XYZ file of C-alpha atoms in Angstrom:
329
model
C -0.251 31.644 -5.201
C 2.139 29.749 -2.899
C 2.067 25.959 -3.149
C 3.922 23.504 -0.931
C 4.907 20.301 -2.741
C 5.519 17.334 -0.454
C 7.616 14.262 -1.277
C 9.215 15.855 -4.309
C 11.632 13.632 -6.229
C 14.494 15.049 -8.271
C 12.963 13.938 -11.566
C 10.013 16.246 -10.900
C 12.090 19.386 -10.400
C 12.583 20.369 -14.079
C 8.843 20.120 -14.665
C 8.128 22.125 -11.508
C 10.477 24.853 -12.769
C 8.774 24.877 -16.173
C 5.341 25.150 -14.562
C 6.459 27.987 -12.270
C 7.948 29.888 -15.222
C 4.751 29.402 -17.204
C 2.227 30.267 -14.486
C 4.032 32.694 -12.183
C 3.031 30.780 -9.054
C 5.527 29.868 -6.317
C 6.312 26.250 -5.404
C 8.361 25.203 -2.384
C 9.572 21.608 -2.323
C 9.618 19.330 0.709
C 11.334 15.987 0.210
C 9.351 13.910 2.691
C 5.744 12.670 2.571
C 3.024 14.775 4.170
C 2.543 13.675 7.777
C 1.819 14.938 11.274
C 5.466 15.848 11.833
C 5.821 18.189 8.846
C 2.311 19.448 8.192
C 3.209 22.664 10.070
C 5.453 23.602 7.144
C 2.258 24.252 5.157
C 1.461 27.331 7.246
C 1.351 30.486 5.114
C 0.801 28.470 1.917
C -2.304 28.563 -0.238
C -2.312 25.006 -1.585
C -0.784 21.564 -1.048
C 0.288 18.733 -3.327
C 1.901 15.393 -2.480
C 2.567 11.931 -3.849
C 3.130 9.081 -1.417
C 2.216 5.547 -0.411
C 2.109 6.277 3.327
C -1.263 7.173 4.821
C -2.220 10.775 5.597
C -3.894 10.551 9.020
C -6.791 12.554 10.417
C -4.768 15.173 12.377
C -3.154 16.386 9.142
C -6.490 17.552 7.700
C -7.383 19.309 10.936
C -4.066 21.158 10.848
C -4.409 22.129 7.196
C -7.917 23.446 7.769
C -6.594 25.489 10.664
C -4.027 27.047 8.316
C -6.812 28.004 5.905
C -5.822 25.399 3.316
C -8.800 23.996 1.444
C -7.391 21.154 -0.671
C -4.747 18.473 -1.261
C -3.760 17.582 -4.833
C -2.325 14.077 -5.092
C 0.263 13.471 -7.833
C -0.763 9.849 -8.465
C -3.715 7.648 -9.332
C -4.300 5.677 -6.133
C -5.851 7.774 -3.388
C -6.159 5.129 -0.673
C -3.611 7.210 1.290
C -6.406 9.648 2.130
C -8.679 9.334 5.136
C -11.721 10.489 3.194
C -14.125 11.001 6.136
C -11.484 12.992 8.035
C -10.677 15.161 5.018
C -14.281 15.841 4.115
C -15.084 16.475 7.769
C -12.584 19.345 7.656
C -13.974 20.554 4.286
C -10.710 19.674 2.544
C -11.177 19.066 -1.179
C -9.111 16.254 -2.701
C -7.893 15.412 -6.179
C -5.745 12.802 -7.856
C -4.188 12.442 -11.304
C -6.183 9.591 -12.737
C -4.729 9.679 -16.251
C -1.153 10.950 -16.148
C -0.114 8.138 -18.501
C -2.244 4.997 -18.538
C 0.019 3.627 -21.274
C 3.048 3.742 -18.984
C 1.570 1.208 -16.578
C -0.076 -0.817 -19.341
C 3.215 -1.081 -21.252
C 5.073 -2.193 -18.146
C 2.433 -4.815 -17.398
C 2.793 -6.144 -20.923
C 6.593 -6.148 -20.537
C 6.393 -8.282 -17.410
C 3.917 -10.673 -19.000
C 6.342 -11.202 -21.886
C 9.200 -11.718 -19.418
C 7.244 -14.523 -17.752
C 6.214 -16.138 -21.032
C 9.814 -16.093 -22.295
C 11.341 -17.342 -19.000
C 13.719 -14.367 -19.012
C 14.546 -14.592 -15.306
C 15.610 -18.227 -15.681
C 17.723 -17.448 -18.734
C 19.362 -14.430 -17.076
C 20.278 -16.439 -13.988
C 21.603 -19.335 -16.059
C 23.688 -17.113 -18.322
C 25.227 -15.430 -15.269
C 26.733 -18.848 -14.482
C 27.850 -19.476 -18.058
C 24.903 -21.683 -19.022
C 23.737 -20.603 -22.480
C 21.645 -23.671 -23.281
C 18.048 -23.477 -24.439
C 17.052 -25.883 -21.676
C 18.174 -23.418 -19.007
C 14.968 -21.447 -19.389
C 12.583 -23.653 -21.253
C 10.275 -23.312 -24.186
C 8.097 -20.199 -24.297
C 4.467 -19.590 -25.154
C 3.218 -16.853 -27.452
C 0.887 -14.125 -26.386
C -1.797 -14.768 -29.003
C -2.434 -18.096 -27.246
C -3.380 -16.324 -24.010
C -6.775 -15.483 -22.551
C -6.218 -12.479 -20.300
C -8.664 -11.353 -17.605
C -8.265 -7.672 -16.778
C -9.799 -6.945 -13.390
C -10.504 -3.222 -13.371
C -11.107 -1.801 -16.833
C -10.521 1.885 -16.217
C -8.014 3.960 -18.141
C -5.055 1.675 -17.437
C -6.968 -1.565 -17.900
C -8.433 -0.250 -21.146
C -4.985 0.699 -22.474
C -3.672 -2.785 -21.648
C -6.694 -4.453 -23.251
C -6.087 -2.557 -26.488
C -2.422 -3.622 -26.554
C -3.236 -7.261 -25.848
C -5.995 -7.327 -28.455
C -3.597 -5.897 -31.048
C -1.192 -8.768 -30.260
C -3.912 -11.360 -30.768
C -4.786 -12.264 -27.182
C -8.342 -13.011 -26.099
C -9.217 -10.327 -23.532
C -11.862 -10.548 -20.789
C -12.885 -7.527 -18.727
C -14.250 -7.497 -15.159
C -15.538 -4.134 -13.959
C -18.735 -2.808 -12.352
C -18.746 0.016 -14.917
C -19.655 -1.007 -18.461
C -18.104 0.961 -21.319
C -19.639 -0.001 -24.632
C -16.679 1.300 -26.637
C -14.457 -1.361 -25.069
C -16.444 -4.177 -26.688
C -14.267 -3.736 -29.778
C -11.313 -5.289 -28.001
C -12.578 -7.169 -24.936
C -15.474 -9.225 -23.634
C -17.091 -8.113 -20.381
C -17.870 -10.961 -18.024
C -18.227 -11.873 -14.340
C -15.276 -12.449 -12.046
C -16.007 -16.172 -11.593
C -16.340 -16.695 -15.342
C -13.099 -14.835 -15.987
C -11.215 -16.897 -13.390
C -12.474 -20.134 -14.920
C -11.393 -19.156 -18.457
C -8.302 -16.983 -18.148
C -4.699 -18.129 -18.070
C -3.509 -14.596 -17.285
C -5.028 -12.336 -14.595
C -4.040 -8.669 -14.372
C -5.222 -6.310 -11.606
C -5.880 -2.649 -12.395
C -8.355 -1.686 -9.679
C -8.232 0.943 -6.970
C -7.804 -0.235 -3.403
C -11.115 -0.008 -1.543
C -13.400 -2.123 0.616
C -14.394 -4.265 -2.384
C -10.869 -4.970 -3.634
C -8.856 -5.242 -0.406
C -7.992 -8.922 -0.039
C -9.880 -9.768 -3.248
C -7.309 -12.383 -4.296
C -7.600 -14.585 -1.208
C -7.256 -18.357 -1.004
C -10.799 -18.814 -2.323
C -9.848 -16.692 -5.343
C -6.749 -18.816 -6.021
C -8.804 -21.996 -5.714
C -10.952 -20.818 -8.654
C -8.164 -20.100 -11.136
C -6.927 -22.518 -13.758
C -3.724 -24.426 -12.949
C -0.822 -22.711 -14.675
C -2.295 -19.208 -14.552
C -0.100 -16.086 -14.674
C -0.886 -13.254 -12.234
C 0.084 -9.592 -12.722
C -0.394 -6.873 -10.103
C 0.646 -3.304 -10.891
C -2.186 -1.807 -8.803
C -1.995 -2.150 -5.000
C -0.346 -4.822 -2.902
C -3.253 -5.220 -0.503
C -5.434 -6.624 -3.289
C -3.591 -9.959 -3.093
C -3.079 -12.290 -0.128
C 0.692 -12.741 -0.384
C 0.707 -16.038 1.552
C -1.807 -17.515 -0.878
C 0.260 -16.129 -3.765
C 3.442 -17.761 -2.490
C 1.701 -21.086 -1.917
C 0.232 -21.010 -5.427
C 3.604 -20.260 -7.004
C 5.239 -23.152 -5.157
C 2.453 -25.615 -5.962
C 2.317 -24.751 -9.657
C -1.224 -23.411 -9.443
C 0.421 -20.224 -10.698
C 2.768 -20.551 -13.668
C 4.301 -17.217 -12.763
C 3.595 -13.789 -11.330
C 4.873 -10.237 -11.696
C 4.193 -7.626 -9.020
C 5.128 -3.950 -8.911
C 3.549 -3.564 -5.468
C 3.388 -5.348 -2.117
C 1.310 -4.884 1.051
C 4.491 -4.187 3.040
C 6.247 -2.136 0.348
C 6.775 0.909 2.567
C 9.183 -1.222 4.595
C 11.645 -1.611 1.737
C 10.704 -0.066 -1.610
C 12.548 3.041 -2.797
C 15.241 2.270 -0.224
C 18.670 0.673 -0.239
C 19.270 -2.127 2.246
C 20.982 -5.476 2.563
C 19.046 -8.341 1.042
C 19.022 -10.000 4.470
C 17.125 -6.992 5.831
C 14.235 -7.350 3.379
C 10.944 -8.754 4.710
C 11.200 -12.540 4.896
C 8.390 -13.201 2.429
C 10.007 -10.861 -0.113
C 13.328 -12.682 0.281
C 11.606 -15.990 -0.409
C 9.538 -14.757 -3.336
C 12.400 -13.051 -5.147
C 14.391 -16.289 -5.059
C 11.756 -17.948 -7.220
C 12.435 -18.114 -10.966
C 8.769 -17.537 -11.743
C 8.226 -14.419 -9.621
C 9.153 -10.909 -10.745
C 9.134 -7.987 -8.318
C 9.834 -4.382 -9.275
C 10.005 -1.319 -6.960
C 6.680 0.349 -7.838
C 8.047 1.773 -11.104
C 5.341 0.862 -13.628
C 4.329 4.538 -13.809
C 7.924 5.789 -13.997
C 8.300 7.416 -17.434
C 9.177 10.941 -18.527
C 5.655 11.522 -19.841
C 4.055 10.347 -16.621
C 6.250 12.461 -14.330
C 5.628 15.591 -16.398
C 1.869 15.066 -16.416
C 1.706 14.194 -12.713
C 3.424 17.443 -11.799
C 1.548 19.741 -14.160
C -1.905 18.279 -13.608
C -1.611 18.194 -9.828
C -0.279 21.743 -9.613
C -3.030 23.001 -11.916
C -5.632 21.227 -9.802
C -4.123 22.613 -6.596
C -4.616 26.157 -7.891
C -8.100 25.429 -9.219
C -9.400 23.836 -6.021
C -7.768 26.429 -3.771
C -9.636 29.089 -5.731
C -12.924 27.207 -5.395
C -13.026 26.062 -9.012
C -13.884 22.776 -10.699
C -11.584 20.016 -11.894
C -12.570 16.638 -13.314
C -9.888 15.083 -11.091
C -11.630 15.949 -7.834
C -12.350 13.007 -5.536
C -15.979 13.306 -4.520
C -17.866 11.811 -1.591
């Protein structure tokens, strides 16, 4: 079988080669995201895989269907890049990799929470100027003193809850799906109750009609003063103007984001700081805001699993088979 792999990054190539040697299938790499300008390269292929944060518009599915391609296997968790009605209208089957390494993102979230609690950004900036005093950063808090609300208790949220519970934190879970096994390390509750009790809020939800703009000004008005906010999910979940206002007013003690609504304008690129979006320039100047370039997933285990699982699913779906990773209507 011939598979075209869009938006390949160099770290994926060794795992692609291993998979090809193991399975005997052919993979051709394209180093740009799947879009209307390069979809024609998929002609003569049997299956497609991609990973990207840019949307895949309706004409792409029409073209793929015309080439006889029946699926797209996404090498990531979030599938908001798909136009689901357009894909299903062309009888294109879709899959994602929902569990390539939940621990990778959970561990990074925990890392950033500890950075905020220990004032590491303040200390780093002070030490760069020769200031090695304790007062440069300030006194820290310990994680067992925290009540953490995890909004979205899927695989990633569950992994984070287990880590936090092991460290002594009180963990609240907000999710429409109840999983009884999680009661051992978290308490399920409503969103309003969680916001009134938590001093840390961490988002681990997909981006959909229910979560887009969830953290708006009304949301921020409900949180406790001095709350910490963590977002390693999708930028569009949080109103960035309300976030910035809350950081400046002290309503938020600190925040760490691995995503932003406008991230395609600057993430995974090199540019002058002056060319960054204005709100990103302002936010990154704050001592209590941490921004990373969408790297929470970025571990050797995750990359290997993303490649292998997506390629396996591409073959399975192209052959009309079943995979638990299929995105259904």
